[in-house]
Amino acid sequence: MYRLALSFFLLTTITLVNLGFKGKGNVLPKDEVDLENLPVELVLTNLGAPKYKHSVAKLDMEKAEIGRQIIFSGRARGKEHKGKRFSPYFRCTDCHNLVKETDSPTDLNPADRLAHAERNKLAFLPAYSLWGVYNRTAFYGGDYGKVYGDKIKNAKDSIGNAIQVCTQYAASGRLLKDWEIEGLLHYFKQHELRIKDLPSLTAADKKNVLYWQKLDQKEKQALRAKIESAFLQSYPATFVPALALDERKYGEGGNAANGALIYRKSCLHCHAGKRVSNYSLDNSSLTAKMFVKNLEEFNYASLYQIIRWGTFTKKRRKQTMPLYTKEQMSDQQIEDLVAYMKQLSEK
Amino acid sequence: MKKVILSLGVWGFAAVALAQEEAEVPALVSETFGSTRIISGHSVETLEKKEWEYRIEHRFGNMGGGLSGAVDESLGFDQAADIRFAFEYGITDRLMVGFGRDKGSTSAYRSLLDGFVKYRLLQQKEKGMPVSMTLVGSALLSYAKASSDISAVSHYPKFAHRLAYSTQLNIARKFSEHISFSLMPTWVHRNYVASDDVNDLLAVGGGLSVKLTKKWALISEYYHTFHDAATLPNLQDCFSFGAEWKTYGHNFHMTLGNSSLFNEAQFIPFTTEKWLDGQFRFGFSISRSF
């Protein structure tokens, strides 16, 4: 009897101690974890992924504010940190959105992007959104090497170097100082991806995220792979030349309503009232006639040319026009734009 | 071990602050005129911030007149009535300055240096402000050798007598993608004038641009000077018209007009040529921006 009681007491004690023991790692009482807002970086690290090269250990809101100022106004305006505009021509938001551009983080279909832009009143821009950029591990992939060559050699896996390539070459500006890069990293950290941003994760996946410590190695690897495939860690970029003359449809089969949307959200975003570019475009028939007249050309006034090639730095003016890759605007969308120009020219 | 409560709802909702809506298509109306000049006088346009512009402007001799007759003088192309070279610069998008050298062709003003400051007070909007408005102040200095004839204005008894000024308010509206019109009330002051002249003159100008394509426009300019007919009996209103060709970096004007002079302080008080007497000339201006 005595032995039975002692055994029961020891068993109970050991059980209670195990239940109460909080070991190393991040296992938390279930009701204290805001699962949906768990940072993806933290979850992946728990599952054995290496930390990002640019990982920010602790978010500093003051630094994040510096980053926010640089992104929205091109320079920091704080008392302690004041900088000059990184580019006389561009701010980040002139070419990049800051929110997701499609319902699914892995959807690269430009038609879906345009529909999402219309529903959410976003611009339809040539560069990828900076949404979730903190969680990317590779930059300037695809055909960027064709344009930038060795300039992106050290930027392909470094977000800091990637930013410098952008400010110096794409934005025709200057290199950022270390504190400016740090500010941007903290801003990106502030807006990093969270579990709720990955709609493809199932309820079972999320439960595993919560109880990751109970997973064996194989299960952890599988979950990590699932999460890493739920968003894009690098973006493809396919540069295409202007369509050959015999491939151009000159607006035939093009949706002019779509074209109007593209014109407003893409072209006029920069060109209306010379907001960003020093070349003015508007909704006049004069402008449309100029484009229609040059449909068979390969010059700056040819939509087929200018959209795919952009413009390059000249001695007289360093500002460039960024091009649209195949992922950012499809050939059909260009035809939609041409159809709209033809309609507008007859106004 | 402290409890780690990962309540990140606040950070999550920071995404709301990220929401970047498409840029509102600016309501500002731009390119009311194709250049900072209509023909001889200013338009409401200013150079962009940090934009440089180099201008070459030329007025030839009378097409229909002249001492030897029009054909003998190649319809006026043998003569150079006035020539101006100038550099102009946009300090901001609203403020520009210019400095030029002008041949001058009046007895009072030759070998001229001119400078001006132009500020955009208002810009027309698609909804709201109906007009654009600029204010231009300019000055002319003649550095020619003073005449020994004490009855001549070019005798310049004092240095200040070499100076003339003009102030102009430019009010313009772009009525449609094709038509823009400008009204230019102008005040000219010359420090030293002949005894039968007046120091101050008021004029009002009108400028018209008719855009044919994105690159080509027809332009026209008229200045009426308010003066006592008895005081300046030979003074004529200035009327010019022509074509404007605009490329990405250049702007060309090809014009016909009775006035042979540049700068308001010259062409307003000194135009005496008459259209109906064949006293009009071909003129051109080329500007290149950097």
JSON list of N, CA, C and O in Angstrom, two decimals, chain B residues 213-246:
[
{"chain": "B", "resi": 213, "resn": "THR", "atom": "N", "xyz": [-0.29, 68.92, -83.61]},
{"chain": "B", "resi": 213, "resn": "THR", "atom": "CA", "xyz": [0.10, 67.58, -83.17]},
{"chain": "B", "resi": 213, "resn": "THR", "atom": "C", "xyz": [0.86, 67.76, -81.88]},
{"chain": "B", "resi": 213, "resn": "THR", "atom": "O", "xyz": [1.00, 68.88, -81.38]},
{"chain": "B", "resi": 214, "resn": "LYS", "atom": "N", "xyz": [1.37, 66.67, -81.33]},
{"chain": "B", "resi": 214, "resn": "LYS", "atom": "CA", "xyz": [2.14, 66.79, -80.09]},
{"chain": "B", "resi": 214, "resn": "LYS", "atom": "C", "xyz": [3.42, 67.60, -80.33]},
{"chain": "B", "resi": 214, "resn": "LYS", "atom": "O", "xyz": [3.98, 68.18, -79.43]},
{"chain": "B", "resi": 215, "resn": "LYS", "atom": "N", "xyz": [3.89, 67.66, -81.57]},
{"chain": "B", "resi": 215, "resn": "LYS", "atom": "CA", "xyz": [5.15, 68.34, -81.85]},
{"chain": "B", "resi": 215, "resn": "LYS", "atom": "C", "xyz": [4.98, 69.70, -82.52]},
{"chain": "B", "resi": 215, "resn": "LYS", "atom": "O", "xyz": [5.83, 70.56, -82.40]},
{"chain": "B", "resi": 216, "resn": "TRP", "atom": "N", "xyz": [3.92, 69.86, -83.25]},
{"chain": "B", "resi": 216, "resn": "TRP", "atom": "CA", "xyz": [3.75, 71.09, -84.04]},
{"chain": "B", "resi": 216, "resn": "TRP", "atom": "C", "xyz": [2.60, 71.94, -83.50]},
{"chain": "B", "resi": 216, "resn": "TRP", "atom": "O", "xyz": [1.55, 71.43, -83.13]},
{"chain": "B", "resi": 217, "resn": "ALA", "atom": "N", "xyz": [2.85, 73.26, -83.53]},
{"chain": "B", "resi": 217, "resn": "ALA", "atom": "CA", "xyz": [1.78, 74.18, -83.12]},
{"chain": "B", "resi": 217, "resn": "ALA", "atom": "C", "xyz": [1.90, 75.45, -83.96]},
{"chain": "B", "resi": 217, "resn": "ALA", "atom": "O", "xyz": [2.99, 75.80, -84.44]},
{"chain": "B", "resi": 218, "resn": "LEU", "atom": "N", "xyz": [0.78, 76.13, -84.12]},
{"chain": "B", "resi": 218, "resn": "LEU", "atom": "CA", "xyz": [0.78, 77.47, -84.71]},
{"chain": "B", "resi": 218, "resn": "LEU", "atom": "C", "xyz": [0.75, 78.46, -83.55]},
{"chain": "B", "resi": 218, "resn": "LEU", "atom": "O", "xyz": [0.00, 78.27, -82.59]},
{"chain": "B", "resi": 219, "resn": "ILE", "atom": "N", "xyz": [1.57, 79.47, -83.62]},
{"chain": "B", "resi": 219, "resn": "ILE", "atom": "CA", "xyz": [1.67, 80.43, -82.52]},
{"chain": "B", "resi": 219, "resn": "ILE", "atom": "C", "xyz": [1.47, 81.84, -83.05]},
{"chain": "B", "resi": 219, "resn": "ILE", "atom": "O", "xyz": [1.77, 82.14, -84.20]},
{"chain": "B", "resi": 220, "resn": "SER", "atom": "N", "xyz": [0.97, 82.70, -82.17]},
{"chain": "B", "resi": 220, "resn": "SER", "atom": "CA", "xyz": [0.71, 84.07, -82.58]},
{"chain": "B", "resi": 220, "resn": "SER", "atom": "C", "xyz": [0.81, 84.97, -81.36]},
{"chain": "B", "resi": 220, "resn": "SER", "atom": "O", "xyz": [0.49, 84.55, -80.23]},
{"chain": "B", "resi": 221, "resn": "GLU", "atom": "N", "xyz": [1.23, 86.21, -81.60]},
{"chain": "B", "resi": 221, "resn": "GLU", "atom": "CA", "xyz": [1.44, 87.12, -80.46]},
{"chain": "B", "resi": 221, "resn": "GLU", "atom": "C", "xyz": [1.13, 88.54, -80.92]},
{"chain": "B", "resi": 221, "resn": "GLU", "atom": "O", "xyz": [1.49, 88.94, -82.04]},
{"chain": "B", "resi": 222, "resn": "TYR", "atom": "N", "xyz": [0.47, 89.29, -80.06]},
{"chain": "B", "resi": 222, "resn": "TYR", "atom": "CA", "xyz": [0.13, 90.68, -80.39]},
{"chain": "B", "resi": 222, "resn": "TYR", "atom": "C", "xyz": [0.29, 91.53, -79.16]},
{"chain": "B", "resi": 222, "resn": "TYR", "atom": "O", "xyz": [-0.18, 91.16, -78.08]},
{"chain": "B", "resi": 223, "resn": "TYR", "atom": "N", "xyz": [0.95, 92.68, -79.33]},
{"chain": "B", "resi": 223, "resn": "TYR", "atom": "CA", "xyz": [1.08, 93.62, -78.20]},
{"chain": "B", "resi": 223, "resn": "TYR", "atom": "C", "xyz": [0.51, 94.97, -78.62]},
{"chain": "B", "resi": 223, "resn": "TYR", "atom": "O", "xyz": [0.89, 95.52, -79.67]},
{"chain": "B", "resi": 224, "resn": "HIS", "atom": "N", "xyz": [-0.36, 95.48, -77.82]},
{"chain": "B", "resi": 224, "resn": "HIS", "atom": "CA", "xyz": [-0.88, 96.84, -78.04]},
{"chain": "B", "resi": 224, "resn": "HIS", "atom": "C", "xyz": [-0.32, 97.74, -76.95]},
{"chain": "B", "resi": 224, "resn": "HIS", "atom": "O", "xyz": [-0.43, 97.45, -75.76]},
{"chain": "B", "resi": 225, "resn": "THR", "atom": "N", "xyz": [0.25, 98.85, -77.37]},
{"chain": "B", "resi": 225, "resn": "THR", "atom": "CA", "xyz": [0.84, 99.79, -76.41]},
{"chain": "B", "resi": 225, "resn": "THR", "atom": "C", "xyz": [-0.10, 100.97, -76.21]},
{"chain": "B", "resi": 225, "resn": "THR", "atom": "O", "xyz": [-0.60, 101.56, -77.18]},
{"chain": "B", "resi": 226, "resn": "PHE", "atom": "N", "xyz": [-0.33, 101.30, -74.97]},
{"chain": "B", "resi": 226, "resn": "PHE", "atom": "CA", "xyz": [-1.19, 102.45, -74.65]},
{"chain": "B", "resi": 226, "resn": "PHE", "atom": "C", "xyz": [-0.31, 103.69, -74.61]},
{"chain": "B", "resi": 226, "resn": "PHE", "atom": "O", "xyz": [0.59, 103.79, -73.79]},
{"chain": "B", "resi": 227, "resn": "HIS", "atom": "N", "xyz": [-0.57, 104.59, -75.51]},
{"chain": "B", "resi": 227, "resn": "HIS", "atom": "CA", "xyz": [0.22, 105.82, -75.52]},
{"chain": "B", "resi": 227, "resn": "HIS", "atom": "C", "xyz": [-0.57, 106.91, -76.17]},
{"chain": "B", "resi": 227, "resn": "HIS", "atom": "O", "xyz": [-1.51, 106.68, -76.94]},
{"chain": "B", "resi": 228, "resn": "ASP", "atom": "N", "xyz": [-0.14, 108.07, -75.89]},
{"chain": "B", "resi": 228, "resn": "ASP", "atom": "CA", "xyz": [-0.75, 109.25, -76.49]},
{"chain": "B", "resi": 228, "resn": "ASP", "atom": "C", "xyz": [-0.26, 109.31, -77.93]},
{"chain": "B", "resi": 228, "resn": "ASP", "atom": "O", "xyz": [0.94, 109.33, -78.18]},
{"chain": "B", "resi": 229, "resn": "ALA", "atom": "N", "xyz": [-1.17, 109.33, -78.87]},
{"chain": "B", "resi": 229, "resn": "ALA", "atom": "CA", "xyz": [-0.78, 109.31, -80.30]},
{"chain": "B", "resi": 229, "resn": "ALA", "atom": "C", "xyz": [0.11, 110.49, -80.64]},
{"chain": "B", "resi": 229, "resn": "ALA", "atom": "O", "xyz": [0.97, 110.41, -81.52]},
{"chain": "B", "resi": 230, "resn": "ALA", "atom": "N", "xyz": [-0.08, 111.58, -79.93]},
{"chain": "B", "resi": 230, "resn": "ALA", "atom": "CA", "xyz": [0.72, 112.77, -80.23]},
{"chain": "B", "resi": 230, "resn": "ALA", "atom": "C", "xyz": [2.15, 112.59, -79.72]},
{"chain": "B", "resi": 230, "resn": "ALA", "atom": "O", "xyz": [3.10, 113.15, -80.26]},
{"chain": "B", "resi": 231, "resn": "THR", "atom": "N", "xyz": [2.32, 111.79, -78.69]},
{"chain": "B", "resi": 231, "resn": "THR", "atom": "CA", "xyz": [3.65, 111.64, -78.09]},
{"chain": "B", "resi": 231, "resn": "THR", "atom": "C", "xyz": [4.52, 110.69, -78.92]},
{"chain": "B", "resi": 231, "resn": "THR", "atom": "O", "xyz": [5.67, 111.02, -79.21]},
{"chain": "B", "resi": 232, "resn": "LEU", "atom": "N", "xyz": [3.97, 109.58, -79.30]},
{"chain": "B", "resi": 232, "resn": "LEU", "atom": "CA", "xyz": [4.76, 108.60, -80.07]},
{"chain": "B", "resi": 232, "resn": "LEU", "atom": "C", "xyz": [3.97, 108.26, -81.33]},
{"chain": "B", "resi": 232, "resn": "LEU", "atom": "O", "xyz": [3.38, 107.20, -81.44]},
{"chain": "B", "resi": 233, "resn": "PRO", "atom": "N", "xyz": [3.98, 109.16, -82.27]},
{"chain": "B", "resi": 233, "resn": "PRO", "atom": "CA", "xyz": [3.10, 108.97, -83.42]},
{"chain": "B", "resi": 233, "resn": "PRO", "atom": "C", "xyz": [3.47, 107.78, -84.29]},
{"chain": "B", "resi": 233, "resn": "PRO", "atom": "O", "xyz": [2.64, 107.22, -84.98]},
{"chain": "B", "resi": 234, "resn": "ASN", "atom": "N", "xyz": [4.74, 107.40, -84.28]},
{"chain": "B", "resi": 234, "resn": "ASN", "atom": "CA", "xyz": [5.18, 106.30, -85.16]},
{"chain": "B", "resi": 234, "resn": "ASN", "atom": "C", "xyz": [5.15, 104.94, -84.50]},
{"chain": "B", "resi": 234, "resn": "ASN", "atom": "O", "xyz": [5.43, 103.93, -85.14]},
{"chain": "B", "resi": 235, "resn": "LEU", "atom": "N", "xyz": [4.82, 104.92, -83.23]},
{"chain": "B", "resi": 235, "resn": "LEU", "atom": "CA", "xyz": [4.85, 103.64, -82.51]},
{"chain": "B", "resi": 235, "resn": "LEU", "atom": "C", "xyz": [3.75, 102.71, -83.03]},
{"chain": "B", "resi": 235, "resn": "LEU", "atom": "O", "xyz": [2.61, 103.13, -83.19]},
{"chain": "B", "resi": 236, "resn": "GLN", "atom": "N", "xyz": [4.14, 101.49, -83.31]},
{"chain": "B", "resi": 236, "resn": "GLN", "atom": "CA", "xyz": [3.21, 100.51, -83.86]},
{"chain": "B", "resi": 236, "resn": "GLN", "atom": "C", "xyz": [2.99, 99.38, -82.87]},
{"chain": "B", "resi": 236, "resn": "GLN", "atom": "O", "xyz": [3.89, 99.05, -82.07]},
{"chain": "B", "resi": 237, "resn": "ASP", "atom": "N", "xyz": [1.83, 98.76, -82.95]},
{"chain": "B", "resi": 237, "resn": "ASP", "atom": "CA", "xyz": [1.61, 97.52, -82.19]},
{"chain": "B", "resi": 237, "resn": "ASP", "atom": "C", "xyz": [2.43, 96.41, -82.84]},
{"chain": "B", "resi": 237, "resn": "ASP", "atom": "O", "xyz": [2.74, 96.45, -84.03]},
{"chain": "B", "resi": 238, "resn": "CYS", "atom": "N", "xyz": [2.78, 95.44, -82.04]},
{"chain": "B", "resi": 238, "resn": "CYS", "atom": "CA", "xyz": [3.60, 94.33, -82.53]},
{"chain": "B", "resi": 238, "resn": "CYS", "atom": "C", "xyz": [2.71, 93.14, -82.80]},
{"chain": "B", "resi": 238, "resn": "CYS", "atom": "O", "xyz": [1.94, 92.74, -81.94]},
{"chain": "B", "resi": 239, "resn": "PHE", "atom": "N", "xyz": [2.82, 92.59, -83.97]},
{"chain": "B", "resi": 239, "resn": "PHE", "atom": "CA", "xyz": [2.07, 91.39, -84.30]},
{"chain": "B", "resi": 239, "resn": "PHE", "atom": "C", "xyz": [2.98, 90.38, -84.99]},
{"chain": "B", "resi": 239, "resn": "PHE", "atom": "O", "xyz": [3.69, 90.72, -85.95]},
{"chain": "B", "resi": 240, "resn": "SER", "atom": "N", "xyz": [2.99, 89.16, -84.49]},
{"chain": "B", "resi": 240, "resn": "SER", "atom": "CA", "xyz": [3.80, 88.10, -85.08]},
{"chain": "B", "resi": 240, "resn": "SER", "atom": "C", "xyz": [3.00, 86.81, -85.09]},
{"chain": "B", "resi": 240, "resn": "SER", "atom": "O", "xyz": [2.12, 86.59, -84.24]},
{"chain": "B", "resi": 241, "resn": "PHE", "atom": "N", "xyz": [3.33, 85.96, -86.04]},
{"chain": "B", "resi": 241, "resn": "PHE", "atom": "CA", "xyz": [2.74, 84.62, -86.03]},
{"chain": "B", "resi": 241, "resn": "PHE", "atom": "C", "xyz": [3.75, 83.66, -86.63]},
{"chain": "B", "resi": 241, "resn": "PHE", "atom": "O", "xyz": [4.70, 84.06, -87.31]},
{"chain": "B", "resi": 242, "resn": "GLY", "atom": "N", "xyz": [3.54, 82.40, -86.36]},
{"chain": "B", "resi": 242, "resn": "GLY", "atom": "CA", "xyz": [4.49, 81.44, -86.91]},
{"chain": "B", "resi": 242, "resn": "GLY", "atom": "C", "xyz": [4.19, 80.02, -86.50]},
{"chain": "B", "resi": 242, "resn": "GLY", "atom": "O", "xyz": [3.07, 79.69, -86.09]},
{"chain": "B", "resi": 243, "resn": "ALA", "atom": "N", "xyz": [5.19, 79.19, -86.61]},
{"chain": "B", "resi": 243, "resn": "ALA", "atom": "CA", "xyz": [5.06, 77.76, -86.29]},
{"chain": "B", "resi": 243, "resn": "ALA", "atom": "C", "xyz": [6.08, 77.38, -85.23]},
{"chain": "B", "resi": 243, "resn": "ALA", "atom": "O", "xyz": [7.18, 77.91, -85.19]},
{"chain": "B", "resi": 244, "resn": "GLU", "atom": "N", "xyz": [5.66, 76.46, -84.42]},
{"chain": "B", "resi": 244, "resn": "GLU", "atom": "CA", "xyz": [6.55, 75.94, -83.37]},
{"chain": "B", "resi": 244, "resn": "GLU", "atom": "C", "xyz": [6.72, 74.44, -83.59]},
{"chain": "B", "resi": 244, "resn": "GLU", "atom": "O", "xyz": [5.75, 73.71, -83.79]},
{"chain": "B", "resi": 245, "resn": "TRP", "atom": "N", "xyz": [7.97, 74.01, -83.54]},
{"chain": "B", "resi": 245, "resn": "TRP", "atom": "CA", "xyz": [8.26, 72.59, -83.67]},
{"chain": "B", "resi": 245, "resn": "TRP", "atom": "C", "xyz": [9.01, 72.16, -82.43]},
{"chain": "B", "resi": 245, "resn": "TRP", "atom": "O", "xyz": [10.06, 72.70, -82.11]},
{"chain": "B", "resi": 246, "resn": "LYS", "atom": "N", "xyz": [8.45, 71.20, -81.77]},
{"chain": "B", "resi": 246, "resn": "LYS", "atom": "CA", "xyz": [9.00, 70.80, -80.48]},
{"chain": "B", "resi": 246, "resn": "LYS", "atom": "C", "xyz": [9.49, 69.35, -80.56]},
{"chain": "B", "resi": 246, "resn": "LYS", "atom": "O", "xyz": [8.75, 68.46, -80.96]}
]
